Amino acid sequence: MKIHTLIKILPIFILLLSSCKKLKEKKLATLKVNFQTELNQNNFDLTGRFADAQNRQIQLELVKFYLSDLIFVNDKGEEVPTDEIVLIELDMNGKASFETKIEAGTYTAFKFGVGVPKALNESDPSIFADADHPLNSTNNTYWGMNSMYRFVMIDGRFFDENDVFVGTFSYHTGRNESYRNVELVKTMTFDKKANHEETIFIDVAKILEGSGGNLDIEEHSNYHGNTEDFYLSEQLSDNFQQVFRFKN
């Protein structure tokens, strides 16, 4: 192709790309995904306490975790990806949120991983230089000693039945084997160029005692990546996989 012909075609090609981008943007909806802790299906904030199976009073002080490979499944069964990874840290009201863009339409499910995918987990953190990136080192989630990210971070303290302080606990997962997949089913319709919200509840009672087993916060009060106590990470990972549900 002659150079002068290419020069004539190039602006048209750029215009077409720009038009396609604008057309796609017009078809997008803005979705705010909210998180709220709950206990017995009632809103629960992190200043409160709840009883475990031994009647110890549990108070959570940190609930922080990564969600990755966020995908919505539309009513045709097609998977529509949104964000690669987000970092969620609940405030003292048990709340957090993030915003994403999604193609307008009707969806039947939301799928995500809890943790950092293997390729990202084994990446050099210096490559995430953008201060707003979830994997930026300023988020204090990278385990330099273990050369990996922390997936789920749960810290707290506990009291006896007489409200006397007993001790603290801290469980942080992070090995690739602790990555878990979640699928939440709900019919959702998002209109183009509109703002929508969906709320996901987190059941605090299932974090320490759930399908993965009960974490003994007195006998084994912490886990921070060591291999000999890896079963603690597995327990927390299995439990945390089950804490999510959509608001009806």
PDB file of C-alpha atoms in Angstrom:
ATOM      1  CA  MET A   1       0.000   0.000   0.000  1.00  0.00           C
ATOM      2  CA  LYS A   2       1.325   3.456  -0.898  1.00  0.00           C
ATOM      3  CA  ILE A   3       2.285   5.786   1.941  1.00  0.00           C
ATOM      4  CA  HIS A   4      -0.108   8.585   0.932  1.00  0.00           C
ATOM      5  CA  THR A   5      -3.008   6.100   0.830  1.00  0.00           C
ATOM      6  CA  LEU A   6      -2.084   4.824   4.319  1.00  0.00           C
ATOM      7  CA  ILE A   7      -2.016   8.385   5.614  1.00  0.00           C
ATOM      8  CA  LYS A   8      -5.552   8.920   4.309  1.00  0.00           C
ATOM      9  CA  ILE A   9      -6.850   5.675   5.864  1.00  0.00           C
ATOM     10  CA  LEU A  10      -5.208   6.095   9.271  1.00  0.00           C
ATOM     11  CA  PRO A  11      -7.412   8.981  10.522  1.00  0.00           C
ATOM     12  CA  ILE A  12     -10.530   7.039   9.473  1.00  0.00           C
ATOM     13  CA  PHE A  13      -9.289   3.979  11.372  1.00  0.00           C
ATOM     14  CA  ILE A  14      -8.607   6.073  14.483  1.00  0.00           C
ATOM     15  CA  LEU A  15     -12.078   7.633  14.196  1.00  0.00           C
ATOM     16  CA  LEU A  16     -13.667   4.184  13.974  1.00  0.00           C
ATOM     17  CA  LEU A  17     -11.777   3.009  17.062  1.00  0.00           C
ATOM     18  CA  SER A  18     -12.875   6.116  18.940  1.00  0.00           C
ATOM     19  CA  SER A  19     -16.487   5.610  17.883  1.00  0.00           C
ATOM     20  CA  CYS A  20     -16.427   1.958  18.969  1.00  0.00           C
ATOM     21  CA  LYS A  21     -15.011   2.972  22.345  1.00  0.00           C
ATOM     22  CA  LYS A  22     -17.713   5.600  22.860  1.00  0.00           C
ATOM     23  CA  LEU A  23     -20.402   3.152  21.758  1.00  0.00           C
ATOM     24  CA  LYS A  24     -19.130   0.569  24.260  1.00  0.00           C
ATOM     25  CA  GLU A  25     -19.053   3.172  27.045  1.00  0.00           C
ATOM     26  CA  LYS A  26     -22.693   4.052  26.309  1.00  0.00           C
ATOM     27  CA  LYS A  27     -23.616   0.414  26.885  1.00  0.00           C
ATOM     28  CA  LEU A  28     -21.920   0.257  30.262  1.00  0.00           C
ATOM     29  CA  ALA A  29     -23.507   0.521  33.679  1.00  0.00           C
ATOM     30  CA  THR A  30     -21.800   1.627  36.887  1.00  0.00           C
ATOM     31  CA  LEU A  31     -22.084  -0.896  39.688  1.00  0.00           C
ATOM     32  CA  LYS A  32     -21.216  -0.249  43.317  1.00  0.00           C
ATOM     33  CA  VAL A  33     -20.665  -3.467  45.256  1.00  0.00           C
ATOM     34  CA  ASN A  34     -21.178  -2.987  48.988  1.00  0.00           C
ATOM     35  CA  PHE A  35     -20.081  -5.290  51.794  1.00  0.00           C
ATOM     36  CA  GLN A  36     -21.738  -5.453  55.203  1.00  0.00           C
ATOM     37  CA  THR A  37     -20.979  -7.747  58.121  1.00  0.00           C
ATOM     38  CA  GLU A  38     -23.926  -9.543  59.678  1.00  0.00           C
ATOM     39  CA  LEU A  39     -24.794 -11.783  62.600  1.00  0.00           C
ATOM     40  CA  ASN A  40     -27.957 -13.911  62.555  1.00  0.00           C
ATOM     41  CA  GLN A  41     -28.876 -12.015  59.355  1.00  0.00           C
ATOM     42  CA  ASN A  42     -28.816  -8.656  61.149  1.00  0.00           C
ATOM     43  CA  ASN A  43     -26.289  -5.932  60.409  1.00  0.00           C
ATOM     44  CA  PHE A  44     -23.286  -6.206  62.717  1.00  0.00           C
ATOM     45  CA  ASP A  45     -20.499  -3.701  63.257  1.00  0.00           C
ATOM     46  CA  LEU A  46     -16.969  -4.443  64.383  1.00  0.00           C
ATOM     47  CA  THR A  47     -17.382  -2.647  67.690  1.00  0.00           C
ATOM     48  CA  GLY A  48     -19.725  -5.420  68.816  1.00  0.00           C
ATOM     49  CA  ARG A  49     -18.985  -8.921  70.075  1.00  0.00           C
ATOM     50  CA  PHE A  50     -20.384 -12.347  69.337  1.00  0.00           C
ATOM     51  CA  ALA A  51     -20.116 -15.670  71.133  1.00  0.00           C
ATOM     52  CA  ASP A  52     -18.255 -18.694  69.789  1.00  0.00           C
ATOM     53  CA  ALA A  53     -19.013 -22.349  70.582  1.00  0.00           C
ATOM     54  CA  GLN A  54     -17.080 -22.058  73.878  1.00  0.00           C
ATOM     55  CA  ASN A  55     -19.092 -18.975  74.823  1.00  0.00           C
ATOM     56  CA  ARG A  56     -16.041 -16.768  74.437  1.00  0.00           C
ATOM     57  CA  GLN A  57     -16.874 -13.245  73.343  1.00  0.00           C
ATOM     58  CA  ILE A  58     -15.185 -12.444  70.021  1.00  0.00           C
ATOM     59  CA  GLN A  59     -14.387  -8.936  68.837  1.00  0.00           C
ATOM     60  CA  LEU A  60     -13.001  -8.487  65.331  1.00  0.00           C
ATOM     61  CA  GLU A  61     -10.501  -5.684  64.816  1.00  0.00           C
ATOM     62  CA  LEU A  62      -9.372  -6.299  61.237  1.00  0.00           C
ATOM     63  CA  VAL A  63     -11.188  -7.934  58.330  1.00  0.00           C
ATOM     64  CA  LYS A  64      -9.241  -7.400  55.122  1.00  0.00           C
ATOM     65  CA  PHE A  65      -9.140  -9.574  52.016  1.00  0.00           C
ATOM     66  CA  TYR A  66      -8.524  -9.765  48.284  1.00  0.00           C
ATOM     67  CA  LEU A  67     -11.133 -10.659  45.683  1.00  0.00           C
ATOM     68  CA  SER A  68      -9.862 -11.491  42.203  1.00  0.00           C
ATOM     69  CA  ASP A  69     -10.977 -12.548  38.726  1.00  0.00           C
ATOM     70  CA  LEU A  70     -14.366 -10.912  39.240  1.00  0.00           C
ATOM     71  CA  ILE A  71     -16.874 -12.293  36.732  1.00  0.00           C
ATOM     72  CA  PHE A  72     -20.611 -11.818  36.224  1.00  0.00           C
ATOM     73  CA  VAL A  73     -22.567 -14.533  34.421  1.00  0.00           C
ATOM     74  CA  ASN A  74     -25.291 -13.155  32.130  1.00  0.00           C
ATOM     75  CA  ASP A  75     -28.656 -14.704  31.363  1.00  0.00           C
ATOM     76  CA  LYS A  76     -27.154 -16.380  28.290  1.00  0.00           C
ATOM     77  CA  GLY A  77     -24.638 -18.210  30.460  1.00  0.00           C
ATOM     78  CA  GLU A  78     -21.765 -16.065  29.197  1.00  0.00           C
ATOM     79  CA  GLU A  79     -19.043 -14.944  31.596  1.00  0.00           C
ATOM     80  CA  VAL A  80     -18.430 -11.192  31.632  1.00  0.00           C
ATOM     81  CA  PRO A  81     -15.208 -10.235  33.457  1.00  0.00           C
ATOM     82  CA  THR A  82     -14.857  -6.933  35.292  1.00  0.00           C
ATOM     83  CA  ASP A  83     -11.970  -6.340  37.709  1.00  0.00           C
ATOM     84  CA  GLU A  84      -8.813  -8.403  37.924  1.00  0.00           C
ATOM     85  CA  ILE A  85      -8.347  -7.801  41.644  1.00  0.00           C
ATOM     86  CA  VAL A  86      -9.723  -5.592  44.434  1.00  0.00           C
ATOM     87  CA  LEU A  87      -8.697  -5.163  48.059  1.00  0.00           C
ATOM     88  CA  ILE A  88     -11.489  -4.980  50.620  1.00  0.00           C
ATOM     89  CA  GLU A  89     -10.977  -3.646  54.154  1.00  0.00           C
ATOM     90  CA  LEU A  90     -14.026  -3.329  56.370  1.00  0.00           C
ATOM     91  CA  ASP A  91     -14.409  -0.213  58.501  1.00  0.00           C
ATOM     92  CA  MET A  92     -15.592  -0.303  62.115  1.00  0.00           C
ATOM     93  CA  ASN A  93     -19.186  -0.322  60.889  1.00  0.00           C
ATOM     94  CA  GLY A  94     -18.438  -3.543  59.039  1.00  0.00           C
ATOM     95  CA  LYS A  95     -18.750  -1.800  55.689  1.00  0.00           C
ATOM     96  CA  ALA A  96     -16.681  -1.506  52.516  1.00  0.00           C
ATOM     97  CA  SER A  97     -17.356  -1.033  48.815  1.00  0.00           C
ATOM     98  CA  PHE A  98     -15.850  -0.771  45.364  1.00  0.00           C
ATOM     99  CA  GLU A  99     -17.123   0.432  41.996  1.00  0.00           C
ATOM    100  CA  THR A 100     -16.845  -1.264  38.640  1.00  0.00           C
ATOM    101  CA  LYS A 101     -18.131  -0.899  35.085  1.00  0.00           C
ATOM    102  CA  ILE A 102     -20.196  -3.654  33.544  1.00  0.00           C
ATOM    103  CA  GLU A 103     -22.038  -4.232  30.299  1.00  0.00           C
ATOM    104  CA  ALA A 104     -25.733  -3.453  30.600  1.00  0.00           C
ATOM    105  CA  GLY A 105     -27.936  -6.510  30.756  1.00  0.00           C
ATOM    106  CA  THR A 106     -29.347  -9.199  33.016  1.00  0.00           C
ATOM    107  CA  TYR A 107     -27.075 -11.406  35.091  1.00  0.00           C
ATOM    108  CA  THR A 108     -27.683 -14.522  37.138  1.00  0.00           C
ATOM    109  CA  ALA A 109     -24.499 -14.963  39.164  1.00  0.00           C
ATOM    110  CA  PHE A 110     -21.339 -13.297  40.458  1.00  0.00           C
ATOM    111  CA  LYS A 111     -18.119 -15.324  40.605  1.00  0.00           C
ATOM    112  CA  PHE A 112     -14.829 -14.372  42.239  1.00  0.00           C
ATOM    113  CA  GLY A 113     -11.749 -15.779  43.866  1.00  0.00           C
ATOM    114  CA  VAL A 114     -10.808 -15.088  47.465  1.00  0.00           C
ATOM    115  CA  GLY A 115      -7.104 -14.339  47.440  1.00  0.00           C
ATOM    116  CA  VAL A 116      -4.458 -13.429  44.882  1.00  0.00           C
ATOM    117  CA  PRO A 117      -4.096 -15.642  41.778  1.00  0.00           C
ATOM    118  CA  LYS A 118      -0.851 -17.588  41.549  1.00  0.00           C
ATOM    119  CA  ALA A 119       0.714 -15.465  38.792  1.00  0.00           C
ATOM    120  CA  LEU A 120       0.093 -12.230  40.706  1.00  0.00           C
ATOM    121  CA  ASN A 121       0.945 -13.769  44.066  1.00  0.00           C
ATOM    122  CA  GLU A 122       4.392 -14.715  42.777  1.00  0.00           C
ATOM    123  CA  SER A 123       5.016 -11.352  41.091  1.00  0.00           C
ATOM    124  CA  ASP A 124       7.554  -8.795  42.208  1.00  0.00           C
ATOM    125  CA  PRO A 125       5.525  -6.141  44.107  1.00  0.00           C
ATOM    126  CA  SER A 126       7.648  -3.359  42.620  1.00  0.00           C
ATOM    127  CA  ILE A 127       5.814  -3.759  39.292  1.00  0.00           C
ATOM    128  CA  PHE A 128       2.620  -2.442  40.877  1.00  0.00           C
ATOM    129  CA  ALA A 129       3.873   1.112  41.078  1.00  0.00           C
ATOM    130  CA  ASP A 130       0.491   2.818  40.793  1.00  0.00           C
ATOM    131  CA  ALA A 131      -0.441   3.952  44.304  1.00  0.00           C
ATOM    132  CA  ASP A 132      -4.070   2.980  43.669  1.00  0.00           C
ATOM    133  CA  HIS A 133      -3.267  -0.560  42.605  1.00  0.00           C
ATOM    134  CA  PRO A 134      -4.562  -3.170  45.099  1.00  0.00           C
ATOM    135  CA  LEU A 135      -1.156  -4.890  45.098  1.00  0.00           C
ATOM    136  CA  ASN A 136       0.858  -1.741  45.728  1.00  0.00           C
ATOM    137  CA  SER A 137       3.211  -2.171  48.693  1.00  0.00           C
ATOM    138  CA  THR A 138       1.602   0.760  50.539  1.00  0.00           C
ATOM    139  CA  ASN A 139      -1.365  -1.515  51.286  1.00  0.00           C
ATOM    140  CA  ASN A 140       0.898  -3.492  53.610  1.00  0.00           C
ATOM    141  CA  THR A 141      -0.341  -6.846  52.335  1.00  0.00           C
ATOM    142  CA  TYR A 142       2.901  -8.226  50.912  1.00  0.00           C
ATOM    143  CA  TRP A 143       4.776 -10.769  53.021  1.00  0.00           C
ATOM    144  CA  GLY A 144       8.395  -9.996  52.269  1.00  0.00           C
ATOM    145  CA  MET A 145       9.559 -12.911  54.417  1.00  0.00           C
ATOM    146  CA  ASN A 146       7.387 -15.350  52.462  1.00  0.00           C
ATOM    147  CA  SER A 147       7.539 -13.634  49.049  1.00  0.00           C
ATOM    148  CA  MET A 148       3.766 -13.640  48.634  1.00  0.00           C
ATOM    149  CA  TYR A 149       0.648 -11.632  49.406  1.00  0.00           C
ATOM    150  CA  ARG A 150      -1.671 -12.106  52.311  1.00  0.00           C
ATOM    151  CA  PHE A 151      -5.085 -13.213  51.024  1.00  0.00           C
ATOM    152  CA  VAL A 152      -7.345 -12.922  54.068  1.00  0.00           C
ATOM    153  CA  MET A 153      -6.407 -11.017  57.238  1.00  0.00           C
ATOM    154  CA  ILE A 154      -8.479 -11.561  60.373  1.00  0.00           C
ATOM    155  CA  ASP A 155      -7.360 -10.008  63.668  1.00  0.00           C
ATOM    156  CA  GLY A 156      -9.246  -9.669  66.911  1.00  0.00           C
ATOM    157  CA  ARG A 157      -9.445 -10.216  70.623  1.00  0.00           C
ATOM    158  CA  PHE A 158     -11.551 -12.402  72.854  1.00  0.00           C
ATOM    159  CA  PHE A 159     -13.043 -12.297  76.345  1.00  0.00           C
ATOM    160  CA  ASP A 160     -14.421 -14.912  78.700  1.00  0.00           C
ATOM    161  CA  GLU A 161     -18.090 -15.278  79.658  1.00  0.00           C
ATOM    162  CA  ASN A 162     -17.537 -12.691  82.409  1.00  0.00           C
ATOM    163  CA  ASP A 163     -16.286 -10.124  79.895  1.00  0.00           C
ATOM    164  CA  VAL A 164     -12.693 -10.443  81.110  1.00  0.00           C
ATOM    165  CA  PHE A 165     -10.050  -9.992  78.421  1.00  0.00           C
ATOM    166  CA  VAL A 166      -8.285 -13.267  77.611  1.00  0.00           C
ATOM    167  CA  GLY A 167      -6.115 -12.657  74.558  1.00  0.00           C
ATOM    168  CA  THR A 168      -5.757 -11.762  70.899  1.00  0.00           C
ATOM    169  CA  PHE A 169      -5.762 -13.757  67.676  1.00  0.00           C
ATOM    170  CA  SER A 170      -4.397 -13.100  64.196  1.00  0.00           C
ATOM    171  CA  TYR A 171      -4.836 -15.338  61.142  1.00  0.00           C
ATOM    172  CA  HIS A 172      -3.424 -14.338  57.747  1.00  0.00           C
ATOM    173  CA  THR A 173      -3.576 -16.680  54.746  1.00  0.00           C
ATOM    174  CA  GLY A 174      -1.381 -16.286  51.690  1.00  0.00           C
ATOM    175  CA  ARG A 175      -0.064 -19.458  50.112  1.00  0.00           C
ATOM    176  CA  ASN A 176      -1.383 -20.406  46.662  1.00  0.00           C
ATOM    177  CA  GLU A 177      -3.160 -23.428  48.125  1.00  0.00           C
ATOM    178  CA  SER A 178      -5.341 -21.073  50.196  1.00  0.00           C
ATOM    179  CA  TYR A 179      -6.994 -19.514  47.137  1.00  0.00           C
ATOM    180  CA  ARG A 180     -10.732 -20.215  47.040  1.00  0.00           C
ATOM    181  CA  ASN A 181     -13.521 -19.717  44.463  1.00  0.00           C
ATOM    182  CA  VAL A 182     -16.974 -18.360  45.271  1.00  0.00           C
ATOM    183  CA  GLU A 183     -20.164 -18.160  43.207  1.00  0.00           C
ATOM    184  CA  LEU A 184     -23.171 -16.171  44.415  1.00  0.00           C
ATOM    185  CA  VAL A 185     -26.454 -16.664  42.580  1.00  0.00           C
ATOM    186  CA  LYS A 186     -28.880 -13.792  42.073  1.00  0.00           C
ATOM    187  CA  THR A 187     -30.772 -12.251  39.153  1.00  0.00           C
ATOM    188  CA  MET A 188     -29.569  -8.690  38.560  1.00  0.00           C
ATOM    189  CA  THR A 189     -30.412  -6.263  35.790  1.00  0.00           C
ATOM    190  CA  PHE A 190     -28.144  -3.321  35.020  1.00  0.00           C
ATOM    191  CA  ASP A 191     -29.313  -0.533  32.705  1.00  0.00           C
ATOM    192  CA  LYS A 192     -26.854   1.242  30.442  1.00  0.00           C
ATOM    193  CA  LYS A 193     -25.414   4.543  31.703  1.00  0.00           C
ATOM    194  CA  ALA A 194     -27.198   3.985  35.040  1.00  0.00           C
ATOM    195  CA  ASN A 195     -25.846   3.618  38.575  1.00  0.00           C
ATOM    196  CA  HIS A 196     -26.640   0.419  40.451  1.00  0.00           C
ATOM    197  CA  GLU A 197     -25.799  -1.061  43.845  1.00  0.00           C
ATOM    198  CA  GLU A 198     -25.626  -4.608  45.136  1.00  0.00           C
ATOM    199  CA  THR A 199     -24.853  -5.629  48.721  1.00  0.00           C
ATOM    200  CA  ILE A 200     -22.966  -8.716  49.816  1.00  0.00           C
ATOM    201  CA  PHE A 201     -23.271  -9.749  53.453  1.00  0.00           C
ATOM    202  CA  ILE A 202     -20.404 -11.329  55.400  1.00  0.00           C
ATOM    203  CA  ASP A 203     -21.472 -13.656  58.208  1.00  0.00           C
ATOM    204  CA  VAL A 204     -18.972 -13.034  61.032  1.00  0.00           C
ATOM    205  CA  ALA A 205     -20.022 -16.150  62.947  1.00  0.00           C
ATOM    206  CA  LYS A 206     -18.737 -18.371  60.106  1.00  0.00           C
ATOM    207  CA  ILE A 207     -15.221 -16.901  59.952  1.00  0.00           C
ATOM    208  CA  LEU A 208     -13.671 -18.704  62.913  1.00  0.00           C
ATOM    209  CA  GLU A 209     -16.163 -21.564  63.105  1.00  0.00           C
ATOM    210  CA  GLY A 210     -17.486 -22.937  59.865  1.00  0.00           C
ATOM    211  CA  SER A 211     -17.301 -25.629  57.223  1.00  0.00           C
ATOM    212  CA  GLY A 212     -13.508 -25.747  57.450  1.00  0.00           C
ATOM    213  CA  GLY A 213     -13.535 -26.422  61.180  1.00  0.00           C
ATOM    214  CA  ASN A 214     -13.322 -24.391  64.358  1.00  0.00           C
ATOM    215  CA  LEU A 215     -10.157 -22.375  64.896  1.00  0.00           C
ATOM    216  CA  ASP A 216      -8.930 -22.763  68.467  1.00  0.00           C
ATOM    217  CA  ILE A 217      -8.070 -19.149  69.259  1.00  0.00           C
ATOM    218  CA  GLU A 218      -6.554 -20.046  72.632  1.00  0.00           C
ATOM    219  CA  GLU A 219      -4.447 -23.058  71.630  1.00  0.00           C
ATOM    220  CA  HIS A 220      -3.367 -21.696  68.229  1.00  0.00           C
ATOM    221  CA  SER A 221      -3.945 -17.966  68.290  1.00  0.00           C
ATOM    222  CA  ASN A 222      -2.140 -16.956  65.103  1.00  0.00           C
ATOM    223  CA  TYR A 223      -1.074 -18.026  61.651  1.00  0.00           C
ATOM    224  CA  HIS A 224       1.296 -16.019  59.447  1.00  0.00           C
ATOM    225  CA  GLY A 225       2.406 -18.236  56.601  1.00  0.00           C
ATOM    226  CA  ASN A 226       4.468 -20.901  58.340  1.00  0.00           C
ATOM    227  CA  THR A 227       4.284 -24.345  56.759  1.00  0.00           C
ATOM    228  CA  GLU A 228       4.054 -26.430  59.926  1.00  0.00           C
ATOM    229  CA  ASP A 229       0.672 -24.935  60.888  1.00  0.00           C
ATOM    230  CA  PHE A 230      -0.690 -24.651  57.366  1.00  0.00           C
ATOM    231  CA  TYR A 231      -3.878 -26.471  58.365  1.00  0.00           C
ATOM    232  CA  LEU A 232      -4.912 -23.256  60.161  1.00  0.00           C
ATOM    233  CA  SER A 233      -4.751 -21.400  56.852  1.00  0.00           C
ATOM    234  CA  GLU A 234      -6.804 -24.141  55.216  1.00  0.00           C
ATOM    235  CA  GLN A 235      -9.439 -23.925  57.937  1.00  0.00           C
ATOM    236  CA  LEU A 236      -9.763 -20.158  57.656  1.00  0.00           C
ATOM    237  CA  SER A 237      -9.808 -20.307  53.846  1.00  0.00           C
ATOM    238  CA  ASP A 238     -12.571 -22.915  53.808  1.00  0.00           C
ATOM    239  CA  ASN A 239     -14.572 -20.972  56.383  1.00  0.00           C
ATOM    240  CA  PHE A 240     -14.166 -17.633  54.639  1.00  0.00           C
ATOM    241  CA  GLN A 241     -15.295 -19.128  51.350  1.00  0.00           C
ATOM    242  CA  GLN A 242     -18.721 -19.657  52.951  1.00  0.00           C
ATOM    243  CA  VAL A 243     -19.310 -16.270  54.621  1.00  0.00           C
ATOM    244  CA  PHE A 244     -20.723 -14.408  51.599  1.00  0.00           C
ATOM    245  CA  ARG A 245     -24.338 -14.015  50.524  1.00  0.00           C
ATOM    246  CA  PHE A 246     -26.224 -11.514  48.399  1.00  0.00           C
ATOM    247  CA  LYS A 247     -28.791  -9.218  49.937  1.00  0.00           C
ATOM    248  CA  ASN A 248     -32.190 -10.563  48.914  1.00  0.00           C
TER     249      ASN A 248
END
